[in-house]
Amino acid sequence: MRGHQMVLVAVAMALLLAGCGDTGNGSPPPRKPSGAASSSAAAAATDAYLAGEGKLLVDLSASAATFPDRIDRAALADGCEQLARSMNRRFPPGRLIRLLQGLPDGVLSRHLTNEMSAMQEAIRACSDGDAGKARRLARIAQQSAADFDKRRDTLRTQG
C-alpha cells in the first residue's frame, strides 16, 4: 500500500469516528460529542489528555501548521512519497484513530480530522504533480491547525 493510501485509510476511519461518514450497514455512524466541552471539568480533562496520552495529536497539529512549506519542499525535490512515508512513521494511522476516539472535545476532534484530511489530499496532489493544489490543501491544514490552537486556548481558560 502506498504511503498516501495508508493516510487515506486513517482519514476515512477518523471521519467515521467523528461521525462524518456511513457505516456501510445503513445505520448512522457512532457520534462523538458534537460541540464544545460543557464544563470546566470537561475542558480540564481535554487539556490533561492532550498533555499526556494525546500528545501525538498536538504534534500532528504542529506539523499541520508548517505543512505548506514541507509540501513545497517535497514537490520541488520530487519527495512526495518520502513525505507520505515520513508522516506515516511519525503519525501511525491506527494510533491517531485511537487517540481521536479518546479526545473528550468533539470540536478539537473535527479540527484534527480536517487537518488529517487536508494533509492527505495535499500529499496526493503533490504525488500527482499538482503543486498548486497541494499548496492550497496544505494551507487548509494550516488553518485547521490554527483553529485547533484557538479552541485549545479557549478550553484552557475554561479549565
Protein backbone atom coordinates (compact mmCIF):
# COMPACT_ATOMS: atom_id res chain seq x y z
CA MET A 1 0.00 0.00 0.00
CA ARG A 2 1.43 3.39 -0.97
CA GLY A 3 2.07 5.95 1.74
CA HIS A 4 -0.73 8.30 0.80
CA GLN A 5 -3.15 5.37 0.59
CA MET A 6 -2.34 4.44 4.20
CA VAL A 7 -3.09 8.01 5.25
CA LEU A 8 -6.37 7.87 3.30
CA VAL A 9 -7.44 4.81 5.30
CA ALA A 10 -6.64 6.68 8.52
CA VAL A 11 -8.60 9.73 7.40
CA ALA A 12 -11.61 7.61 6.44
CA MET A 13 -11.56 5.95 9.85
CA ALA A 14 -11.19 9.29 11.60
CA LEU A 15 -14.15 10.68 9.68
CA LEU A 16 -16.26 7.71 10.73
CA LEU A 17 -15.19 8.15 14.34
CA ALA A 18 -16.01 11.84 14.20
CA GLY A 19 -19.46 11.00 12.87
CA CYS A 20 -18.89 12.20 9.32
CA GLY A 21 -19.47 9.05 7.32
CA ASP A 22 -21.56 5.98 6.64
CA THR A 23 -21.02 2.74 8.50
CA GLY A 24 -21.95 0.74 5.39
CA ASN A 25 -24.89 -1.01 7.05
CA GLY A 26 -27.42 1.78 6.62
CA SER A 27 -27.18 2.96 10.19
CA PRO A 28 -25.63 6.25 11.17
CA PRO A 29 -22.09 6.10 12.47
CA PRO A 30 -21.40 6.41 16.18
CA ARG A 31 -21.03 10.05 17.09
CA LYS A 32 -18.66 11.77 19.42
CA PRO A 33 -19.95 14.70 21.44
CA SER A 34 -20.68 17.28 18.76
CA GLY A 35 -19.76 20.52 20.39
CA ALA A 36 -17.88 22.39 22.99
CA ALA A 37 -16.91 20.95 26.30
CA SER A 38 -19.80 21.88 28.55
CA SER A 39 -17.95 22.27 31.80
CA SER A 40 -14.66 23.25 33.27
CA ALA A 41 -14.17 19.59 34.20
CA ALA A 42 -14.52 18.53 30.55
CA ALA A 43 -12.15 21.30 29.48
CA ALA A 44 -9.62 20.23 32.11
CA ALA A 45 -9.95 16.58 31.02
CA THR A 46 -9.28 17.58 27.41
CA ASP A 47 -6.23 19.61 28.39
CA ALA A 48 -4.87 16.77 30.53
CA TYR A 49 -5.46 14.26 27.71
CA LEU A 50 -3.58 16.42 25.19
CA ALA A 51 -0.72 16.98 27.63
CA GLY A 52 -0.41 13.24 28.26
CA GLU A 53 -1.71 10.33 26.23
CA GLY A 54 -2.97 12.53 23.37
CA LYS A 55 0.28 14.49 22.92
CA LEU A 56 0.74 12.98 19.45
CA LEU A 57 -2.42 14.83 18.37
CA VAL A 58 -0.83 18.12 19.43
CA ASP A 59 2.30 17.15 17.49
CA LEU A 60 0.14 16.40 14.42
CA SER A 61 -1.42 19.84 14.66
CA ALA A 62 2.01 21.46 14.97
CA SER A 63 3.08 19.57 11.85
CA ALA A 64 -0.01 20.83 10.00
CA ALA A 65 0.92 24.39 10.96
CA THR A 66 4.15 24.09 8.95
CA PHE A 67 2.79 21.80 6.24
CA PRO A 68 2.69 24.35 3.37
CA ASP A 69 6.48 24.74 3.47
CA ARG A 70 7.00 20.99 3.79
CA ILE A 71 4.75 20.20 0.83
CA ASP A 72 6.52 22.85 -1.28
CA ARG A 73 9.92 21.33 -0.49
CA ALA A 74 8.63 17.83 -1.23
CA ALA A 75 7.21 18.90 -4.60
CA LEU A 76 10.44 20.64 -5.60
CA ALA A 77 12.58 17.67 -4.64
CA ASP A 78 10.21 15.04 -6.05
CA GLY A 79 9.85 13.81 -2.49
CA CYS A 80 6.08 13.43 -2.13
CA GLU A 81 6.20 9.69 -1.47
CA GLN A 82 9.02 10.19 1.02
CA LEU A 83 6.91 12.82 2.81
CA ALA A 84 3.99 10.36 2.94
CA ARG A 85 6.20 7.65 4.41
CA SER A 86 7.64 10.08 6.94
CA MET A 87 4.17 11.19 8.03
CA ASN A 88 3.02 7.58 8.41
CA ARG A 89 6.05 6.74 10.55
CA ARG A 90 5.70 9.82 12.71
CA PHE A 91 1.91 9.65 12.96
CA PRO A 92 0.85 5.99 12.74
CA PRO A 93 -2.71 5.97 11.38
CA GLY A 94 -4.03 3.35 13.80
CA ARG A 95 -2.65 5.21 16.78
CA LEU A 96 -4.13 8.52 15.59
CA ILE A 97 -7.53 6.89 15.30
CA ARG A 98 -7.33 5.51 18.83
CA LEU A 99 -6.23 8.89 20.15
CA LEU A 100 -9.05 10.69 18.34
CA GLN A 101 -11.50 8.27 19.97
CA GLY A 102 -10.23 9.28 23.39
CA LEU A 103 -10.30 13.03 22.79
CA PRO A 104 -13.01 14.47 25.07
CA ASP A 105 -13.75 17.57 22.94
CA GLY A 106 -15.62 17.00 19.66
CA VAL A 107 -14.65 20.41 18.26
CA LEU A 108 -10.95 19.63 18.59
CA SER A 109 -11.58 16.22 17.07
CA ARG A 110 -13.16 17.85 13.99
CA HIS A 111 -10.25 20.28 13.61
CA LEU A 112 -7.78 17.38 13.76
CA THR A 113 -9.81 15.35 11.28
CA ASN A 114 -9.82 18.35 8.91
CA GLU A 115 -6.05 18.64 9.28
CA MET A 116 -5.52 14.96 8.54
CA SER A 117 -7.78 15.03 5.51
CA ALA A 118 -6.21 18.17 4.02
CA MET A 119 -2.69 16.86 4.60
CA GLN A 120 -3.53 13.54 2.94
CA GLU A 121 -5.11 15.25 -0.05
CA ALA A 122 -2.11 17.61 -0.32
CA ILE A 123 0.25 14.64 -0.43
CA ARG A 124 -1.89 13.03 -3.12
CA ALA A 125 -1.88 16.25 -5.19
CA CYS A 126 1.88 16.50 -4.71
CA SER A 127 2.30 12.90 -5.92
CA ASP A 128 0.12 13.72 -8.93
CA GLY A 129 2.37 16.68 -9.79
CA ASP A 130 -0.22 19.36 -8.96
CA ALA A 131 1.88 21.65 -6.77
CA GLY A 132 -0.71 24.44 -6.75
CA LYS A 133 -3.46 22.18 -5.45
CA ALA A 134 -1.05 20.65 -2.94
CA ARG A 135 -0.19 24.10 -1.62
CA ARG A 136 -3.87 25.14 -1.32
CA LEU A 137 -4.69 21.97 0.59
CA ALA A 138 -1.65 22.39 2.82
CA ARG A 139 -2.92 25.88 3.69
CA ILE A 140 -6.27 24.36 4.68
CA ALA A 141 -4.39 22.01 7.02
CA GLN A 142 -2.50 25.01 8.38
CA GLN A 143 -5.77 26.90 9.01
CA SER A 144 -7.26 23.88 10.76
CA ALA A 145 -4.16 23.80 12.97
CA ALA A 146 -4.74 27.46 13.85
CA ASP A 147 -8.38 26.65 14.65
CA PHE A 148 -7.19 23.76 16.83
CA ASP A 149 -4.86 26.11 18.73
CA LYS A 150 -7.62 28.70 19.25
CA ARG A 151 -10.03 26.07 20.54
CA ARG A 152 -7.39 24.61 22.83
CA ASP A 153 -6.67 28.09 24.23
CA THR A 154 -10.40 28.57 24.84
CA LEU A 155 -10.58 25.28 26.71
CA ARG A 156 -7.60 26.23 28.83
CA THR A 157 -9.40 29.36 30.02
CA GLN A 158 -12.46 27.24 30.90
CA GLY A 159 -10.44 24.62 32.79
